[in-house]
Amino acid sequence: MRIVVLGAPGAGKGTQARLLRNKLGIPHVSTGDIFRGNIAEGTELGNKVKDYLHRGELVPDKLTNDLVADRLSRPDCRDGFLLDGFPRTITQARFLDSIMEKNGTPLRHALNIKVSDEKIIKRLSSRRVCTSCGRNSQVNEKSCGENTVCEICGGIVAQRPDDDEKTVAERLRIYHEQTEPLIEYYEMQGKLIEIEGSGEIEEIFESILSGLGVE
Ligand code: AMP
């Protein structure tokens, strides 16, 4: 299955994509994770993109498209993938369609996880992320507060630098302006699956599985 996961920052794309990866056995490709990994390692790509991430702005399409084309050309993506955080612009969506068309492997589904802005702002202000395994948690959960270690892998749990209030507002503004139009784009292609994303993680995952027709 070739699936893209759409949704505002903090809608739960990463969390659901990780659950789906485990269920379907296809790679989870998160452009945000790839950028953050490169920044942490101080690579040339990391140096090019770090200011965009810190400001909550989108990395330019060309750079992002090249990265995704390279990642999707690897053997593990041959039988399917989950794209999380890509595409984020119409230009990126058209680019993805062009690669898929060239390979004769069309994208099957676009999941859109819907959560209100109000809820997003609340969620992101208390979100903490494991710097090793990427597991998300909320500061009000007893075991997953600030300055703690991840209960899954023992990594350090921290706030993402772009989860501060001002940057979140900018990311949401950009989401509405540049990424939200993709909902209509995929609806017109008959690929859109709308998911209500404000409930419990397991409940949302169940509606994703039924939307995809997976047992
Ligand atoms: P995420 O982890 O998906 O919230 O992405 C974190 C940041 O990485 C975004 O705020 C952007 O700066 C950058 N980014 C991730 N994916 C893309 C994309 N498809 N296009 C442009 N920038 C992206």
Tab-separated table of C-alpha atoms and ligand atoms in Angstrom:
chain	number	residue	atom	x	y	z
A	1	MET	CA	0.000	0.000	0.000
A	2	ARG	CA	1.178	3.499	-0.805
A	3	ILE	CA	-0.302	5.933	1.663
A	4	VAL	CA	0.164	9.618	2.526
A	5	VAL	CA	-0.825	10.902	5.952
A	6	LEU	CA	-2.125	14.477	6.019
A	7	GLY	CA	-3.036	16.661	8.976
A	8	ALA	CA	-2.012	19.792	10.844
A	9	PRO	CA	1.127	19.742	13.006
A	10	GLY	CA	0.221	17.818	16.149
A	11	ALA	CA	-2.759	16.040	14.574
A	12	GLY	CA	-1.141	12.682	15.387
A	13	LYS	CA	0.322	11.809	11.971
A	14	GLY	CA	3.559	10.399	13.397
A	15	THR	CA	1.863	8.422	16.165
A	16	GLN	CA	-0.641	6.837	13.792
A	17	ALA	CA	1.962	6.259	11.071
A	18	ARG	CA	4.146	4.345	13.540
A	19	LEU	CA	1.183	2.132	14.527
A	20	LEU	CA	0.354	1.558	10.863
A	21	ARG	CA	3.954	0.723	10.030
A	22	ASN	CA	3.882	-2.005	12.672
A	23	LYS	CA	0.560	-3.315	11.416
A	24	LEU	CA	1.270	-3.218	7.677
A	25	GLY	CA	5.029	-3.834	7.700
A	26	ILE	CA	5.784	-0.991	5.321
A	27	PRO	CA	8.340	1.779	5.976
A	28	HIS	CA	7.311	4.988	7.716
A	29	VAL	CA	8.923	7.893	5.877
A	30	SER	CA	8.708	11.141	7.841
A	31	THR	CA	10.335	14.140	6.184
A	32	GLY	CA	10.371	15.941	9.549
A	33	ASP	CA	12.250	13.024	11.185
A	34	ILE	CA	14.737	12.908	8.285
A	35	PHE	CA	15.380	16.666	8.565
A	36	ARG	CA	15.758	16.501	12.366
A	37	GLY	CA	18.123	13.510	12.070
A	38	ASN	CA	20.297	15.450	9.622
A	39	ILE	CA	20.312	18.525	11.864
A	40	ALA	CA	21.340	16.410	14.867
A	41	GLU	CA	24.163	14.844	12.875
A	42	GLY	CA	25.300	18.195	11.456
A	43	THR	CA	25.169	17.009	7.827
A	44	GLU	CA	25.187	19.357	4.838
A	45	LEU	CA	21.428	18.840	4.424
A	46	GLY	CA	20.934	19.485	8.141
A	47	ASN	CA	22.780	22.802	7.893
A	48	LYS	CA	20.693	23.819	4.889
A	49	VAL	CA	17.357	23.137	6.556
A	50	LYS	CA	17.820	23.964	10.236
A	51	ASP	CA	16.744	27.613	10.035
A	52	TYR	CA	13.512	26.677	8.273
A	53	LEU	CA	12.644	24.140	10.955
A	54	HIS	CA	13.499	26.499	13.794
A	55	ARG	CA	11.256	29.193	12.321
A	56	GLY	CA	8.430	26.739	11.634
A	57	GLU	CA	8.646	27.444	7.903
A	58	LEU	CA	8.563	24.920	5.107
A	59	VAL	CA	11.817	23.708	3.597
A	60	PRO	CA	11.850	24.675	-0.126
A	61	ASP	CA	10.025	22.232	-2.407
A	62	LYS	CA	13.030	21.337	-4.561
A	63	LEU	CA	15.160	20.253	-1.603
A	64	THR	CA	12.294	18.305	-0.048
A	65	ASN	CA	11.233	16.659	-3.311
A	66	ASP	CA	14.781	15.485	-4.068
A	67	LEU	CA	15.064	13.982	-0.600
A	68	VAL	CA	11.753	12.119	-0.933
A	69	ALA	CA	12.549	10.872	-4.456
A	70	ASP	CA	15.802	9.439	-3.145
A	71	ARG	CA	14.146	7.807	-0.115
A	72	LEU	CA	11.293	6.268	-2.131
A	73	SER	CA	13.725	4.818	-4.663
A	74	ARG	CA	15.249	2.539	-2.001
A	75	PRO	CA	14.347	-1.164	-2.096
A	76	ASP	CA	12.380	-1.144	1.175
A	77	CYS	CA	9.794	1.187	-0.397
A	78	ARG	CA	9.222	-0.997	-3.451
A	79	ASP	CA	6.092	-2.681	-2.076
A	80	GLY	CA	4.649	0.276	-0.232
A	81	PHE	CA	5.290	3.110	2.201
A	82	LEU	CA	3.653	5.547	4.547
A	83	LEU	CA	4.546	9.158	3.897
A	84	ASP	CA	4.148	11.318	7.003
A	85	GLY	CA	4.496	15.087	6.573
A	86	PHE	CA	4.892	14.904	2.795
A	87	PRO	CA	3.433	16.308	0.619
A	88	ARG	CA	2.818	19.658	2.283
A	89	THR	CA	2.289	21.772	-0.833
A	90	ILE	CA	0.488	21.266	-4.136
A	91	THR	CA	3.873	21.356	-5.910
A	92	GLN	CA	5.069	18.459	-3.741
A	93	ALA	CA	1.834	16.500	-4.349
A	94	ARG	CA	2.219	16.900	-8.113
A	95	PHE	CA	5.836	15.827	-7.859
A	96	LEU	CA	4.847	12.711	-5.900
A	97	ASP	CA	2.200	11.876	-8.502
A	98	SER	CA	4.801	12.212	-11.230
A	99	ILE	CA	7.215	9.783	-9.524
A	100	MET	CA	4.422	7.303	-8.858
A	101	GLU	CA	3.220	7.536	-12.443
A	102	LYS	CA	6.723	7.004	-13.784
A	103	ASN	CA	7.095	3.884	-11.626
A	104	GLY	CA	3.605	2.625	-12.500
A	105	THR	CA	2.835	2.419	-8.767
A	106	PRO	CA	0.043	4.870	-8.010
A	107	LEU	CA	-0.615	6.239	-4.564
A	108	ARG	CA	-3.637	4.437	-3.107
A	109	HIS	CA	-4.819	6.496	-0.145
A	110	ALA	CA	-4.536	9.905	1.466
A	111	LEU	CA	-5.508	9.833	5.135
A	112	ASN	CA	-6.491	13.193	6.568
A	113	ILE	CA	-6.437	13.311	10.377
A	114	LYS	CA	-8.704	16.177	11.465
A	115	VAL	CA	-8.157	18.038	14.733
A	116	SER	CA	-9.274	21.599	15.619
A	117	ASP	CA	-6.670	24.387	15.926
A	118	GLU	CA	-7.650	24.870	19.554
A	119	LYS	CA	-6.872	21.262	20.393
A	120	ILE	CA	-3.638	21.351	18.354
A	121	ILE	CA	-2.339	24.368	20.305
A	122	LYS	CA	-3.143	22.640	23.597
A	123	ARG	CA	-1.559	19.359	22.508
A	124	LEU	CA	1.661	20.859	21.163
A	125	SER	CA	2.300	23.046	24.193
A	126	SER	CA	2.418	19.918	26.376
A	127	ARG	CA	3.970	17.548	23.830
A	128	ARG	CA	7.323	15.984	24.636
A	129	VAL	CA	9.192	13.701	22.263
A	130	CYS	CA	11.767	10.990	22.878
A	131	THR	CA	14.946	12.110	21.137
A	132	SER	CA	15.839	8.454	20.438
A	133	CYS	CA	12.714	6.545	19.372
A	134	GLY	CA	10.405	9.478	18.575
A	135	ARG	CA	7.648	8.377	20.955
A	136	ASN	CA	5.348	11.271	21.829
A	137	SER	CA	4.023	11.913	25.293
A	138	GLN	CA	2.216	14.689	27.172
A	139	VAL	CA	3.715	16.496	30.181
A	140	ASN	CA	0.632	15.828	32.242
A	141	GLU	CA	1.229	12.079	31.992
A	142	LYS	CA	2.983	11.152	35.219
A	143	SER	CA	5.621	8.968	33.618
A	144	CYS	CA	6.449	11.213	30.692
A	145	GLY	CA	7.126	14.684	32.029
A	146	GLU	CA	10.034	16.961	31.343
A	147	ASN	CA	13.584	15.790	32.125
A	148	THR	CA	12.498	12.183	32.106
A	149	VAL	CA	13.662	9.190	30.181
A	150	CYS	CA	11.522	7.374	27.651
A	151	GLU	CA	9.753	4.398	29.186
A	152	ILE	CA	10.079	2.488	25.920
A	153	CYS	CA	13.747	2.932	25.006
A	154	GLY	CA	15.388	4.911	27.830
A	155	GLY	CA	16.172	7.883	25.547
A	156	ILE	CA	15.927	11.504	26.660
A	157	VAL	CA	12.454	13.074	26.488
A	158	ALA	CA	12.421	16.752	25.461
A	159	GLN	CA	10.260	19.477	23.954
A	160	ARG	CA	10.718	19.983	20.214
A	161	PRO	CA	12.207	23.453	19.652
A	162	ASP	CA	9.438	24.223	17.129
A	163	ASP	CA	6.670	23.379	19.635
A	164	ASP	CA	6.937	26.785	21.370
A	165	GLU	CA	3.823	28.965	21.169
A	166	LYS	CA	5.015	31.426	18.518
A	167	THR	CA	6.403	28.780	16.188
A	168	VAL	CA	3.274	26.652	16.540
A	169	ALA	CA	1.160	29.648	15.456
A	170	GLU	CA	3.365	30.058	12.378
A	171	ARG	CA	3.243	26.330	11.543
A	172	LEU	CA	-0.549	26.387	11.785
A	173	ARG	CA	-0.777	29.482	9.579
A	174	ILE	CA	1.400	27.795	6.946
A	175	TYR	CA	-0.598	24.577	7.271
A	176	HIS	CA	-3.874	26.362	6.465
A	177	GLU	CA	-2.345	28.344	3.636
A	178	GLN	CA	-0.230	25.713	1.899
A	179	THR	CA	-1.119	22.207	3.074
A	180	GLU	CA	-4.881	22.285	3.622
A	181	PRO	CA	-5.552	22.636	-0.144
A	182	LEU	CA	-4.203	19.085	-0.493
A	183	ILE	CA	-7.419	17.767	1.058
A	184	GLU	CA	-9.341	18.889	-2.004
A	185	TYR	CA	-6.514	17.739	-4.282
A	186	TYR	CA	-6.810	14.147	-3.035
A	187	GLU	CA	-10.581	14.290	-2.778
A	188	MET	CA	-10.728	15.077	-6.499
A	189	GLN	CA	-8.557	12.005	-7.113
A	190	GLY	CA	-10.919	9.834	-5.053
A	191	LYS	CA	-8.121	8.924	-2.610
A	192	LEU	CA	-9.144	10.890	0.464
A	193	ILE	CA	-10.055	9.143	3.729
A	194	GLU	CA	-11.189	11.568	6.443
A	195	ILE	CA	-10.384	10.555	10.024
A	196	GLU	CA	-11.650	12.277	13.179
A	197	GLY	CA	-8.429	12.739	15.137
A	198	SER	CA	-9.488	14.166	18.490
A	199	GLY	CA	-10.240	10.932	20.395
A	200	GLU	CA	-8.061	8.256	21.937
A	201	ILE	CA	-5.045	6.955	19.970
A	202	GLU	CA	-6.399	3.381	19.737
A	203	GLU	CA	-9.842	4.579	18.666
A	204	ILE	CA	-8.349	6.734	15.897
A	205	PHE	CA	-6.176	3.840	14.775
A	206	GLU	CA	-9.259	1.610	14.494
A	207	SER	CA	-11.023	4.140	12.274
A	208	ILE	CA	-7.896	4.389	10.101
A	209	LEU	CA	-7.814	0.600	9.681
A	210	SER	CA	-11.467	0.489	8.757
A	211	GLY	CA	-11.026	3.435	6.373
A	212	LEU	CA	-8.213	1.542	4.665
A	213	GLY	CA	-10.219	-1.693	4.654
A	214	VAL	CA	-7.570	-3.480	6.746
A	215	GLU	CA	-8.655	-6.203	9.189
B	1	AMP	P1	7.042	17.609	11.128
B	1	AMP	O1	7.896	16.753	11.976
B	1	AMP	O2	6.334	16.838	10.048
B	1	AMP	O3	6.091	18.473	11.929
B	1	AMP	O4	8.017	18.614	10.345
B	1	AMP	C1	8.854	19.506	11.051
B	1	AMP	C2	9.359	20.580	10.123
B	1	AMP	O5	10.128	19.985	9.054
B	1	AMP	C3	8.312	21.411	9.411
B	1	AMP	O6	7.812	22.468	10.228
B	1	AMP	C4	9.118	21.931	8.214
B	1	AMP	O7	10.015	22.946	8.620
B	1	AMP	C5	9.950	20.709	7.849
B	1	AMP	N1	9.230	19.837	6.896
B	1	AMP	C6	8.809	18.567	7.132
B	1	AMP	N2	8.206	18.059	6.045
B	1	AMP	C7	8.243	19.029	5.104
B	1	AMP	C8	7.748	19.129	3.776
B	1	AMP	N3	7.076	18.117	3.188
B	1	AMP	N4	7.983	20.283	3.098
B	1	AMP	C9	8.649	21.293	3.659
B	1	AMP	N5	9.115	21.283	4.915
B	1	AMP	C10	8.907	20.161	5.648
